[in-house]
């Protein structure tokens, strides 16, 4: 394919020659991105993985900088690239340096993440590169610098990669505010968004900028090759490790050149890595990558992958996005992916080329997961993506941004309001809400304004707002960001005053369960726990063959609404069962014969008695969060009904409540009325630990509580104690406080998934089917197996297996 005549005017000769030397042609969307840049417009590019999307985002900047020539005058930042992952920023830096080096361009490209050394950060501040690759958190820190306006006044372009992974979250709120700030520094700034998986391009484009609606769509690539692994050991009834299929997974890795094995949590990553090494008779180079490992170890794994020295990497979402390793020809998804967009992203890591199909194998861990995996495969084949619903900007994030602005320079209240409302999530922010946020940052709010330590912003005689003092500014900068994780300890080998080599990090609560001398599994090795020193967990190597395994929750992705509907549709369509394994089909037919199957738009409820317990099981297929909330609210109503609920359990597919008295005579239409989201939810929230948890996270983001302080860092117990004390004070004396309102919104949206629960209750109103059974159904078996995981101490593995077998025999007899 020859370069079009138009390209001779659009693309400089050295760029045309570079494309030709590689045997490449400029793709249509790359050409269009250059045209949009020359027109000075903001644009969203949606193009498939392997189509040169990242290069398309950078080409206009590379051309502009090449035509500028060597830097002779004052050094100024030209292009800022923002990535949701540190690993992606480093990977893109490496890839971008290739054309810069091969064309001999006079361009300086550097990355800056949380892993960047202090000396390099200071140099970048004093001598900015032409192109800087960073993260949303680093941009927020930039905006809190003194001199930020001068630093960014000549910025020409911001490129946001994997924009779909950022915009619908608090990180997206913070980034949107940062973009609005940059536009005030540099009014002619262009904003570019890049993604391969945007479900609603128009909405994402509006988030990117309020100027125009330019969207560039890349040509679709070769369709992916997806298969669901059908293990010879049959599909388990329950579980989430896929241990039954690990031997086949290992054989699949052996047949590939290089494989990425994706899991959903760090615990699963550690487990799968150990299982693969147990089977690794061929001594294949297999590595592990997740967010709790030390930066040094993660970089080492990434470098080995880049050099083609590994056959497989077991990884979490840390390698989900954009990483371009040409040797990867297979993606393996262990357990259900929980969404078609996430699956598309992970598939795209294999055969990172537009004209070649990416190959992926899904390995369901249970029978319900088999249904979900099949639904995900069909959704990808139809290019039916899922995405985050529209959101209103979080006010705790806005409070952090306002504080950062005050640390950077004095600001006028009305001018900053006008700037903030240019950010899409805050476009509808009222003046009253704005004043409440600024009042909170300056005083802490009505109930806290008498405490001097909450006074962070002051208003000067000139009418401008500014940070109270340099100490307050320093503390704010140390706590920038909206990612609130559980407090962690550094895992170190012994050494004087914390000088031992760092292995990684793990949650503080995990080590509270260990005693000195206990062994545990981490980073693919067995360690002996020696004790805690300050913020370090001291460990030594262990030869223990049966270590304890860290029970990390990590990120438990809820089943997407789109896949939930597809799963229900598949169950109600017998013709679709032909695509499923025989034992899963037998399970579905047995459920149909013994009870019934959930319909696409109704709710199946089962009641039965087993032993001395009376069970209620229902199958909404709406995700763990919505199910957990529903189970808690239903339990409150059952308690008032006098059936004596004992406990409940919820997973991504169903929920189960067990009680002391039978529940088959209840009015189920009344039990599942939508009004449970009124007084019942309010009463439960008032009692729930979740509100305190949500409040603590909001308080950390808004800066009311600081984890990092000059000279030391608070541990999780200190942070929790401070948050609980303030929470109780505000509930008594200032119930309308900003952060109480933020916590309530967060609990409803994130921890409880109230929106999806409301949609569920509306959908099933008048459409509840009740099956009053003499014994448990085949669908109920996985839930009762999960209940059985909480066995009394001393219960043997053999007893657990016999108990599970008895459940299956009872359901299938």
CSV table of C-alpha atoms in Angstrom, one decimal, residues 368 568 571 591 595-598 602-608 615-623 626-632 634-635 638 648-658 663 668 671-672 676 757 760-761 763-764 767-771 773 777 779-780 783-784:
chain,number,residue,atom,x,y,z
A,368,UNK,CA,-22.1,-20.7,37.0
A,568,UNK,CA,-30.3,-15.2,32.2
A,571,UNK,CA,-30.5,-20.2,30.8
A,591,UNK,CA,-32.5,-27.9,37.7
A,595,UNK,CA,-37.3,-26.8,40.3
A,596,UNK,CA,-37.2,-24.3,37.4
A,597,UNK,CA,-34.8,-22.0,35.6
A,598,UNK,CA,-34.5,-18.3,36.1
A,602,UNK,CA,-38.2,-12.6,36.4
A,603,UNK,CA,-36.8,-13.8,39.7
A,604,UNK,CA,-36.7,-17.4,40.8
A,605,UNK,CA,-37.0,-17.9,44.5
A,606,UNK,CA,-36.6,-21.4,46.1
A,607,UNK,CA,-37.4,-22.5,49.7
A,608,UNK,CA,-36.5,-25.8,51.2
A,615,UNK,CA,-33.4,-21.9,53.3
A,616,UNK,CA,-34.4,-19.2,50.9
A,617,UNK,CA,-32.4,-19.0,47.7
A,618,UNK,CA,-32.9,-16.6,44.8
A,619,UNK,CA,-31.0,-16.1,41.6
A,620,UNK,CA,-30.9,-12.5,40.3
A,621,UNK,CA,-27.5,-12.8,38.6
A,622,UNK,CA,-26.8,-9.1,39.2
A,623,UNK,CA,-23.4,-9.2,40.9
A,626,UNK,CA,-26.1,-5.9,44.7
A,627,UNK,CA,-26.8,-9.4,46.1
A,628,UNK,CA,-25.0,-8.7,49.4
A,629,UNK,CA,-27.1,-5.5,49.9
A,630,UNK,CA,-30.3,-7.3,49.0
A,631,UNK,CA,-29.5,-10.2,51.4
A,632,UNK,CA,-28.9,-7.8,54.2
A,634,UNK,CA,-34.2,-9.1,53.1
A,635,UNK,CA,-32.7,-10.5,56.4
A,638,UNK,CA,-37.4,-11.7,57.6
A,648,UNK,CA,-26.8,-15.1,54.7
A,649,UNK,CA,-24.4,-15.6,51.8
A,650,UNK,CA,-24.1,-13.9,48.4
A,651,UNK,CA,-22.0,-14.4,45.3
A,652,UNK,CA,-22.1,-13.0,41.8
A,653,UNK,CA,-25.0,-15.2,40.8
A,654,UNK,CA,-27.3,-15.8,43.7
A,655,UNK,CA,-28.0,-15.2,47.4
A,656,UNK,CA,-29.1,-17.5,50.2
A,657,UNK,CA,-30.6,-16.8,53.6
A,658,UNK,CA,-31.1,-19.5,56.3
A,663,UNK,CA,-40.1,-19.4,54.9
A,668,UNK,CA,-42.6,-12.8,48.5
A,671,UNK,CA,-40.7,-9.2,50.8
A,672,UNK,CA,-39.0,-7.9,47.6
A,676,UNK,CA,-36.8,-1.7,51.0
A,757,UNK,CA,-30.4,-3.2,43.1
A,760,UNK,CA,-33.4,-5.3,39.8
A,761,UNK,CA,-36.4,-4.7,42.1
A,763,UNK,CA,-37.6,-5.5,36.9
A,764,UNK,CA,-38.9,-8.3,39.0
A,767,UNK,CA,-42.6,-11.3,38.3
A,768,UNK,CA,-41.4,-13.5,41.2
A,769,UNK,CA,-41.7,-17.2,40.7
A,770,UNK,CA,-41.5,-19.3,44.0
A,771,UNK,CA,-40.6,-22.9,44.0
A,773,UNK,CA,-39.1,-27.6,47.3
A,777,UNK,CA,-32.0,-27.8,44.0
A,779,UNK,CA,-28.5,-24.6,41.5
A,780,UNK,CA,-28.5,-24.2,45.3
A,783,UNK,CA,-24.1,-21.8,47.6
A,784,UNK,CA,-24.3,-24.4,50.3
